Coordinates of C-alpha atoms and ligand atoms in Angstrom, one line a residue:
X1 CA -11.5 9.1 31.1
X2 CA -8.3 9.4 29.6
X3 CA -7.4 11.4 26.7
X4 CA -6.1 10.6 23.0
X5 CA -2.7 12.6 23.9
X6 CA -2.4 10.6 27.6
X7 CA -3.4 6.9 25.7
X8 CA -0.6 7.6 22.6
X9 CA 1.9 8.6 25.2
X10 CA 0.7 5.1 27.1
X11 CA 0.9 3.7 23.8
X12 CA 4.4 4.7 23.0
X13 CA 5.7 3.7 25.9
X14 CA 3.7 0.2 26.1
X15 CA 3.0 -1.1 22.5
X16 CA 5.9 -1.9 20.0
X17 CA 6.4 0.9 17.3
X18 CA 5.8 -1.9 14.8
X19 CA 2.7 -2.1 15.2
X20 CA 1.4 1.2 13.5
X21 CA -2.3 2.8 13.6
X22 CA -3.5 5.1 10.8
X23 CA -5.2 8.0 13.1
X24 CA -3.4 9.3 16.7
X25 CA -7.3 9.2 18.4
X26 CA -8.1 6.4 20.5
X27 CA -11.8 4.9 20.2
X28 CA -14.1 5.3 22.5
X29 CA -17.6 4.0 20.8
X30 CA -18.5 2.6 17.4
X31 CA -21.8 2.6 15.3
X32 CA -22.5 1.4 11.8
X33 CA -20.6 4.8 9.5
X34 CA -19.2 6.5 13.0
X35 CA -16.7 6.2 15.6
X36 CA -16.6 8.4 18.1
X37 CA -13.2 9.0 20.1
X38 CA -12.5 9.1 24.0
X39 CA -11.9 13.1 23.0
X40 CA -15.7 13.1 22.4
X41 CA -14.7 13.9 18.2
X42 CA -17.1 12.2 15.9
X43 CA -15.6 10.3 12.3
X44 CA -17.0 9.5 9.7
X45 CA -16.0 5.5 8.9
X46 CA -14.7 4.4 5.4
X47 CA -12.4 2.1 7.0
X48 CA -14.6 -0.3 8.8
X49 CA -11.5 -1.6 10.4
X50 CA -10.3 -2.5 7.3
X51 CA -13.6 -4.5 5.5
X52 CA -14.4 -5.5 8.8
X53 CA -17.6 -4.4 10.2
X54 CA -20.0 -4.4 7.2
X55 CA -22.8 -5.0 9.6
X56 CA -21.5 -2.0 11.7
X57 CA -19.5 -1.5 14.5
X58 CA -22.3 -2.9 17.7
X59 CA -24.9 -4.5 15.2
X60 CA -27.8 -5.3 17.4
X61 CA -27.8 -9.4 16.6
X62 CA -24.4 -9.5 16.6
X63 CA -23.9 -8.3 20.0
X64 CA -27.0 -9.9 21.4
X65 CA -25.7 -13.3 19.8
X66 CA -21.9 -12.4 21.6
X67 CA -23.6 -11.9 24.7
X68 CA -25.4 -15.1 25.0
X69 CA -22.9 -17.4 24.0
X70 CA -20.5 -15.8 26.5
X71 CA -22.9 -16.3 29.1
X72 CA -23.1 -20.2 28.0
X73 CA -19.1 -21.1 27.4
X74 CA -16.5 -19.0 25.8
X75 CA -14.3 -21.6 24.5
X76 CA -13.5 -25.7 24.8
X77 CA -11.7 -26.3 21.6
X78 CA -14.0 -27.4 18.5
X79 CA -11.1 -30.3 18.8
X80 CA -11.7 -31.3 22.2
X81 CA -15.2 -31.1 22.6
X82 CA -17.2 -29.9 19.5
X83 CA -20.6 -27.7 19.5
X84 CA -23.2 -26.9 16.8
X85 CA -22.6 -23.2 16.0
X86 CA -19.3 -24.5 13.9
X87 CA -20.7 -27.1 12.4
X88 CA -23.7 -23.8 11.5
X89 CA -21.1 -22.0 10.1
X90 CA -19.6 -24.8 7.9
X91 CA -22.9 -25.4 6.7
X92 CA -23.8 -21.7 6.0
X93 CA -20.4 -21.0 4.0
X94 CA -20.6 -24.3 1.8
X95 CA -24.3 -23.5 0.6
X96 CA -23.4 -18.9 0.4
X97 CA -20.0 -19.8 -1.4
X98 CA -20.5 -19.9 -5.1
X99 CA -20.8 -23.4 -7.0
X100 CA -23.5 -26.3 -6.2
X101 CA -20.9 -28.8 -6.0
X102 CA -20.1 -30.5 -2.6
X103 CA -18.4 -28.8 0.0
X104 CA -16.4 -28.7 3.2
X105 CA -15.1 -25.9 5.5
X106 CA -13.0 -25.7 8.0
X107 CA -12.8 -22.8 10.6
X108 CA -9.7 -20.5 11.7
X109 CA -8.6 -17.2 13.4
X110 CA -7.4 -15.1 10.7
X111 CA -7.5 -14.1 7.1
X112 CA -3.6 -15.2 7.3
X113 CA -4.2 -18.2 8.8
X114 CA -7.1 -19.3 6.2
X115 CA -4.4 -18.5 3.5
X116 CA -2.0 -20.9 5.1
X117 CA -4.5 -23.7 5.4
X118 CA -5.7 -23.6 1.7
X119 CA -2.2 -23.9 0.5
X120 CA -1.8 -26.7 3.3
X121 CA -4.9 -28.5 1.5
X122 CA -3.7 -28.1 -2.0
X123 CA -0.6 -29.1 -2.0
X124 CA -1.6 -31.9 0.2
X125 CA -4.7 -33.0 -2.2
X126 CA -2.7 -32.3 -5.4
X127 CA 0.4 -33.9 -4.1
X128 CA 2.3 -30.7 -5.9
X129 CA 4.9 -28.0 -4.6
X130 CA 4.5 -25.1 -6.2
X131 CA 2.2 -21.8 -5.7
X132 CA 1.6 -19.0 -8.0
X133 CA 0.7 -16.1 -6.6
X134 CA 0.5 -12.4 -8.5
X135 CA 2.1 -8.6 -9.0
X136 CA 0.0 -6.2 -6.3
X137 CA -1.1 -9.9 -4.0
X138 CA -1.9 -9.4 -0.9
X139 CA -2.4 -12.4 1.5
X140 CA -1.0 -11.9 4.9
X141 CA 1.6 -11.1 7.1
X142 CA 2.8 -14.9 8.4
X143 CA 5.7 -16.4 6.7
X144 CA 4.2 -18.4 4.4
X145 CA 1.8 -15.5 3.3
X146 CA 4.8 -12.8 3.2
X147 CA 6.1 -15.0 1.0
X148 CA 2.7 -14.9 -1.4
X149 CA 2.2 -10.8 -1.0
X150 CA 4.3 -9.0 -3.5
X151 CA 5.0 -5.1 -1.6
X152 CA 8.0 -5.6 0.1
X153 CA 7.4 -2.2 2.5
X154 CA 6.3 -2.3 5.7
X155 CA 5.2 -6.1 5.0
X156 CA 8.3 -8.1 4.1
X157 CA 10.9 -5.8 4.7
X158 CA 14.0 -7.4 6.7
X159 CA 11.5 -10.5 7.7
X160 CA 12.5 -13.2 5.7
X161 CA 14.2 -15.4 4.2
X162 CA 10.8 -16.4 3.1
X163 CA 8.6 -19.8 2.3
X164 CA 9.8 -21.4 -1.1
X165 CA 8.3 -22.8 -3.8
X166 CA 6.0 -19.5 -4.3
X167 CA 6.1 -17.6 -7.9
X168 CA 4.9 -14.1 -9.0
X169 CA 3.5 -13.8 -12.3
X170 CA 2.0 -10.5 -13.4
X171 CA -1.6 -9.6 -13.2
X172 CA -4.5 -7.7 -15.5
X173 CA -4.4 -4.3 -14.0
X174 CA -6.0 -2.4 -16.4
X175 CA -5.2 1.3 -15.7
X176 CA -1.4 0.2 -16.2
X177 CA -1.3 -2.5 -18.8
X178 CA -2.6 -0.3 -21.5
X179 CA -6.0 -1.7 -20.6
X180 CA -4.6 -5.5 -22.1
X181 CA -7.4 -7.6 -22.3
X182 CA -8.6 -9.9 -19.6
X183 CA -7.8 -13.2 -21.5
X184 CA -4.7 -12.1 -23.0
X185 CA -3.2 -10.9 -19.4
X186 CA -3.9 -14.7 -18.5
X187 CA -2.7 -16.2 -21.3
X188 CA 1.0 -14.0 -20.6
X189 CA 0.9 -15.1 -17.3
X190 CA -0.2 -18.8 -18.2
X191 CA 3.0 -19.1 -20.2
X192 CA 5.2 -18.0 -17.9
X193 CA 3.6 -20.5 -15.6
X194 CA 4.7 -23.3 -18.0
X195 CA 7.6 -21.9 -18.9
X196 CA 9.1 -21.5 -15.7
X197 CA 7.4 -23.8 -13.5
X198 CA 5.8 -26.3 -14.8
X199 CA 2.1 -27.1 -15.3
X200 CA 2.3 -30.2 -13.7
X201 CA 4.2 -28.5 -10.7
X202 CA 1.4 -26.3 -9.7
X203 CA -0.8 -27.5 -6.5
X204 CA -2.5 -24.0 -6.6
X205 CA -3.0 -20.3 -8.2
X206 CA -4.1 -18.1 -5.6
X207 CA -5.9 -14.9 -6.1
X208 CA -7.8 -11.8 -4.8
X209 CA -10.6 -11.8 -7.1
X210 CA -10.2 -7.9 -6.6
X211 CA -6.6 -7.6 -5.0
X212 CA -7.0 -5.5 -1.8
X213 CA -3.7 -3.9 -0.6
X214 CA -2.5 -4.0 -3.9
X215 CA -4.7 -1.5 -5.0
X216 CA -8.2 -2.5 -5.3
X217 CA -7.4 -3.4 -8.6
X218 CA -10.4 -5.3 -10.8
X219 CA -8.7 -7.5 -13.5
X220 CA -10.2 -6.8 -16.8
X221 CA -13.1 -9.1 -18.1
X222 CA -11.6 -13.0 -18.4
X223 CA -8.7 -12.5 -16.7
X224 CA -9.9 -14.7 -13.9
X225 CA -12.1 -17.3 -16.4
X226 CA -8.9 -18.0 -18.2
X227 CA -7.1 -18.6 -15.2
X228 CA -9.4 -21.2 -13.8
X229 CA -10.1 -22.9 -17.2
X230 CA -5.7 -23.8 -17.1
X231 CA -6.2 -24.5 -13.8
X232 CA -8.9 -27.1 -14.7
X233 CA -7.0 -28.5 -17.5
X234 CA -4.0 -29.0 -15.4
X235 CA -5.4 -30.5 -12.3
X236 CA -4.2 -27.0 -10.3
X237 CA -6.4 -26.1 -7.6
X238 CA -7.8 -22.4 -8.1
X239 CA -8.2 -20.6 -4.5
X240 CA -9.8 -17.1 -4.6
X241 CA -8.8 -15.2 -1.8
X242 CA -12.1 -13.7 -1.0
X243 CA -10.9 -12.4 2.8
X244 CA -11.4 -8.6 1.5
X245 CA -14.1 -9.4 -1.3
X246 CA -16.5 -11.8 0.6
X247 CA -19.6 -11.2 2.4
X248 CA -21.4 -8.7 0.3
X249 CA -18.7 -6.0 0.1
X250 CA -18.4 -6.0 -3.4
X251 CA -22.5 -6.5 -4.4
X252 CA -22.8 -9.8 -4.0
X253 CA -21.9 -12.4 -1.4
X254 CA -18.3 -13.6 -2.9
X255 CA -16.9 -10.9 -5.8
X256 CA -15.6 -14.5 -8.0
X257 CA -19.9 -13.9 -8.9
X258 CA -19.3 -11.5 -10.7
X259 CA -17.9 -13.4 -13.5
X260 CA -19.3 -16.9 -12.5
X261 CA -16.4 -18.5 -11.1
X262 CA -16.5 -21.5 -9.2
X263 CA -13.0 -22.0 -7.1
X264 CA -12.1 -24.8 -5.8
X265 CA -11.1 -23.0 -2.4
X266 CA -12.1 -19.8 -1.0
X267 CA -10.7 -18.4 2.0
X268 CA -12.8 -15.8 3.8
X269 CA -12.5 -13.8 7.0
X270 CA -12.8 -10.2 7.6
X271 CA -16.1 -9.4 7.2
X272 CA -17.7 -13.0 8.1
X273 CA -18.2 -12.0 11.5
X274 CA -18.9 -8.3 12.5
X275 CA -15.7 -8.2 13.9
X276 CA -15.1 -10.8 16.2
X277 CA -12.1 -12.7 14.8
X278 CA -13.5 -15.5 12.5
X279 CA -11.7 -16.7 9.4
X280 CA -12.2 -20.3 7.2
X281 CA -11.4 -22.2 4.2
X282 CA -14.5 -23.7 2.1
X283 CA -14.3 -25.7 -1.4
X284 CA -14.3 -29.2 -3.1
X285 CA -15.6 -31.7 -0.8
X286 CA -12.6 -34.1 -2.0
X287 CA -10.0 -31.4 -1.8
X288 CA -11.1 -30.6 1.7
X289 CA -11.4 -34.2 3.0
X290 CA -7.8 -35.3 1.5
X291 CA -6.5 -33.9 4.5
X292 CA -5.9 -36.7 7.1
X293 CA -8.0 -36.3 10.5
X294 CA -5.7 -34.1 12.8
X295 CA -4.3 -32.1 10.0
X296 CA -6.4 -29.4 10.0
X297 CA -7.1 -27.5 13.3
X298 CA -5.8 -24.6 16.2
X299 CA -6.5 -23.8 19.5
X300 CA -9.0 -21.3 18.9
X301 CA -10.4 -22.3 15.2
X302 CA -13.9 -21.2 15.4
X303 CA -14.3 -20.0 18.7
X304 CA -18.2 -20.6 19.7
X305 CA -18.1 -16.4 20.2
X306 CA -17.3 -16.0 16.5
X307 CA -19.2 -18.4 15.4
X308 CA -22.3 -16.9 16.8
X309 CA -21.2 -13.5 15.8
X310 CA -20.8 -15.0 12.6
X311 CA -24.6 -16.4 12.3
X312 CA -25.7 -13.6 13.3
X313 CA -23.8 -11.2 10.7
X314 CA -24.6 -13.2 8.3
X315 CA -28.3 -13.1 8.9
X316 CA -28.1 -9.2 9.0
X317 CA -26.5 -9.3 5.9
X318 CA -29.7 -11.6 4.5
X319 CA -32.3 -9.4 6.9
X320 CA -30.9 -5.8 5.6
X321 CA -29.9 -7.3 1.9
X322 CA -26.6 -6.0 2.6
X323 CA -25.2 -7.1 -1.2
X324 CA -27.8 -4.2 -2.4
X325 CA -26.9 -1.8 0.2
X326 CA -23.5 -2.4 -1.8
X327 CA -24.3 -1.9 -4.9
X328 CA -26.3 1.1 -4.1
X329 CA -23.1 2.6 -1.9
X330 CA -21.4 2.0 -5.6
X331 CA -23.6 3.7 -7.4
X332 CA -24.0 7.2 -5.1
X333 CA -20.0 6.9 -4.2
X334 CA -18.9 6.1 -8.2
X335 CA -21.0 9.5 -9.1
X336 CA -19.6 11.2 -7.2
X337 CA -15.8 10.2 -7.7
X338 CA -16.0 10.7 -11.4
X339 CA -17.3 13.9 -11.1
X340 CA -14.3 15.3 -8.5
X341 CA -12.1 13.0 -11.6
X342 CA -13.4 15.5 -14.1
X343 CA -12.2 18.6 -12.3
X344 CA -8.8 16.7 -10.8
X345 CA -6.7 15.5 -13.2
X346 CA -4.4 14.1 -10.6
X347 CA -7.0 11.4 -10.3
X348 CA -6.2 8.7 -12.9
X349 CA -8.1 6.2 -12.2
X350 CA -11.9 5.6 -10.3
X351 CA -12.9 2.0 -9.9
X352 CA -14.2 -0.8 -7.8
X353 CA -16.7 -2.2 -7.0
X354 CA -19.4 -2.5 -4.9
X355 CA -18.0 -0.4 -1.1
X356 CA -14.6 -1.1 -2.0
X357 CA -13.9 1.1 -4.4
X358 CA -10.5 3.7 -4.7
X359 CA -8.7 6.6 -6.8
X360 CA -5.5 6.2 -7.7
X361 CA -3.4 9.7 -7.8
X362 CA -0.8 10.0 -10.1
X363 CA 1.0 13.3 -12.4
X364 CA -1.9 14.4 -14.3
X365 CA -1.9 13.0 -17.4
X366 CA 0.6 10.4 -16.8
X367 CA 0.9 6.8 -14.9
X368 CA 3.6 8.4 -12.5
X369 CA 2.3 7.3 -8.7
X370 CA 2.0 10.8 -6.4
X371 CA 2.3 9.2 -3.2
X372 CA 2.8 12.2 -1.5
X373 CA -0.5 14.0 -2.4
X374 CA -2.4 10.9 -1.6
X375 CA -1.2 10.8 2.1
X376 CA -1.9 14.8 1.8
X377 CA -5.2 14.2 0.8
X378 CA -6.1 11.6 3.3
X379 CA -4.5 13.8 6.3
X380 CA -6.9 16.8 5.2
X381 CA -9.6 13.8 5.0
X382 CA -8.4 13.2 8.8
X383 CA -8.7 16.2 10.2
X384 CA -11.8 16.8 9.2
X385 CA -13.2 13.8 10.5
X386 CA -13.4 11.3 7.8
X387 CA -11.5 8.0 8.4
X388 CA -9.7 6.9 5.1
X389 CA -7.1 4.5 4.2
X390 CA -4.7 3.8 1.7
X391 CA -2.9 1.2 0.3
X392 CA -1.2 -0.1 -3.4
X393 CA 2.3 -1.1 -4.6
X394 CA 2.8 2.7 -5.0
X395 CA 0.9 4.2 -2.0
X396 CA -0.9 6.0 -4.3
X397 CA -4.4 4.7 -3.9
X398 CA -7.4 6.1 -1.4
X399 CA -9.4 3.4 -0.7
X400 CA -12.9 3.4 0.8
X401 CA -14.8 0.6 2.5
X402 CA -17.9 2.4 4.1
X403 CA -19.8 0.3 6.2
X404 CA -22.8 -1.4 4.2
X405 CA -24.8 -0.1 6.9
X406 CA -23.9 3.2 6.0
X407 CA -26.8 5.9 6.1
X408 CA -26.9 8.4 2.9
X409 CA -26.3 11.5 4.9
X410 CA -23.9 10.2 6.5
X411 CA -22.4 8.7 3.5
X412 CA -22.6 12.5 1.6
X413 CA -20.8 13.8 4.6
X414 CA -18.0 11.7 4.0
X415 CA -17.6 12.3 0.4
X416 CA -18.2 16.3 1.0
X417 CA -15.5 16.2 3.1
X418 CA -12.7 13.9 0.7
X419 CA -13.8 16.3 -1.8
X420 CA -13.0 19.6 0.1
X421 CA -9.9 17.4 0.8
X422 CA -8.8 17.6 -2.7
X423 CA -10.2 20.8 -4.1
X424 CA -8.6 22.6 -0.4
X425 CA -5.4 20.8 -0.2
Ligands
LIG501 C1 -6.6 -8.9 5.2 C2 -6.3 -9.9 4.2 C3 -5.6 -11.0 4.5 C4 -5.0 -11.3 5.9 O1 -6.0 -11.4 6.9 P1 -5.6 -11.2 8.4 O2 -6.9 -11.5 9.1 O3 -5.1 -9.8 8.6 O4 -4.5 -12.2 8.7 C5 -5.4 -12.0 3.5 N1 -5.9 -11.8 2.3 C6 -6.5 -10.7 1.9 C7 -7.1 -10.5 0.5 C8 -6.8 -9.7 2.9 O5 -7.4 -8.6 2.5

């Protein structure tokens, strides 16, 4: 078998430098909290591909339900000739997704795409132009949702010009708004909504319930509430982007729970189907169905594989109760990191929830972002065989997303070594 040095050296001659990867070891096996490279090294796995592969990496079901549809027909185009594991799907998001109102979903490849397709459907339903998206957002990397996420580097840079009618207002973030709170955040950014906008321009708001990229920043109590009771009042359509947040990552199935939202679209993806590329757009029945027939659709929307990959995940998810393997990953994790926070003044902030939860590094004692010891801290983490990520507005933030699978040795392993990553650096 080849080796990591021979594959990057493939690699760099093969795949476009655009597309970057966080670690220089190529994969050669995956469980649920290891990977283990084609150099025989073992990591540790706070990454799950990036929210990904809650259920792990091969989850028995998952890959049992993959083989079997592939042995009965890998694709025919839910357009052309439909099947029942998407209509299972549909029917499985519209009764997990909070709110017992009526509901519709439609199916599609990627978190990116979902995004598109809500703002297609609310403009559409509502009849209105403009979007307001938020500081720190993070929806994708197409035009339309470049145009939505706020951090211009690697993401926008030299890509545009970009989709219009889209406005950035700014969001609660607590450890950097002098811990504002929740409702009066909204009601700032509520003005200049009106102000600026319009309230009768709106079709949508759209927001990561926790923002993802950004930061995994959690908007202070009411923040959100406030936001959805205008968007109410107004006739705007409230979408939560829940592509990061959904399916148990945050301790319960959709993180807009926590504060007993209902949105009128949700856009989901990432973690909906163990991996397999699965992404879809569920809310108001007579949002959804203001679309004309033939407006809605792809190629590849809900693929029969994904869809049974996504029964089957969610199922695990049910079978394992994945939303309290999350909160008990919180719990041991959040322990942990306030403890190292005691002795580390670099680390500002400690928060999330659920397994997505980050530190944010900055000059002790002040808000100033330290980028530069954050990627120091995460290449230590690297070296010794613990797969981290970061992400932020600043680059500043270590983020980890632990399977929910995760077992509690190997979860301590993980955090010994982040921590002899910052005491050792
Ligand atoms: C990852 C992500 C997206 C984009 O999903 P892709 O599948 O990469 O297109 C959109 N929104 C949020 C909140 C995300 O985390």
């Amino acid at each position: 078998m080849a080796s990591s040095e021979e594959l990057h050296k493939r690699r760099t001659a093969a795949v476009a430098r655009g597309v970057g990867s966080v670690i220089a070891s190529y994969v050669d096996h995956a469980g649920g909290g290891t990977l283990t490279d084609v150099d025989g090294r073992e990591w540790i796995d706070f990454a799950s591909g990036i929210a990904v592969t809650s259920v792990g990496n091969a989850a028995p079901r998952v890959v049992e339900a993959v083989q079997r549809q592939a042995e009965r027909f890998t694709h025919t185009c839910f357009m052309v000739a439909p099947y029942e594991s998407y209509i299972a799907v549909c029917e499985t998001l519209n009764t997990l997704t909070p709110g017992d109102n009526e509901k519709r979903s439609a199916l599609f490849n990627s978190g990116a795409e979902a995004v598109e397709n809500a703002i297609k459907i609310a403009r559409h339903a509502t009849g209105r132009p403009a979007i307001i998206t938020f500081d720190h957002a993070y929806h994708g990397r197409t035009n339309l949702t470049m145009a939505l996420t706020a951090k211009n580097m690697p993401y926008k840079h030299r890509f545009g010009p970009f989709a219009g009618e889209i406005y950035r207002v700014p969001v609660s973030y607590p450890f950097r708004d002098g811990g504002l709170a929740g409702g009066q955040a909204a009601a700032h950014a509520v003005d200049l909504i009106e102000k600026q906008v319009g309230a009768d321009n709106v079709a949508a708001i759209i927001i990561e319930p926790i923002q993802g990229e950004g930061g995994f920043i959690v908007p202070a109590d009411g923040f959100l509430p406030t936001l959805v009771t205008w968007t109410r009042a107004t006739g705007a359509t409230f979408i939560a982007d829940e592509i990061q947040t959904g399916f148990c990552r945050t301790g319960t199935w959709f993180a807009s729970q926590h504060e007993g939202l209902v949105p009128d679209l949700i856009t989901t993806a990432k973690g909906i189907a163990g991996g397999l590329p699965l992404a879809a757009v569920t809310g108001r029945a007579d949002l959804m169905d203001a679309v004309h027939t033939g407006g809605l659709g792809g190629t590849y929307g809900g693929n029969p594989i994904a869809c049974a990959a996504a029964l089957a995940t969610i199922q695990t998810m049910h079978e394992l109760d994945l939303c309290a393997a999350a909160r008990w990953i919180e719990a041991t994790v959040l322990r942990r990191l306030h403890d190292l926070a005691v002795r580390h003044p670099e680390i500002g902030d400690v928060r999330g929830r659920g397994a997505m939860l980050a530190i944010e590094i900055v000059a002790p004692g002040t808000l100033t972002p330290d980028p530069a010891t954050t990627a120091a801290v995460s290449a230590a983490c690297h070296r010794a065989g613990l797969l981290t990520l970061t992400c932020g507005t600043y680059g500043n933030v270590l983020r980890f997303l632990p399977p929910l699978v995760i077992d509690e040795s190997t979860l301590h392993r993980g955090l010994d070594i982040l921590e002899a990553a910052i005491t050792g650096r």
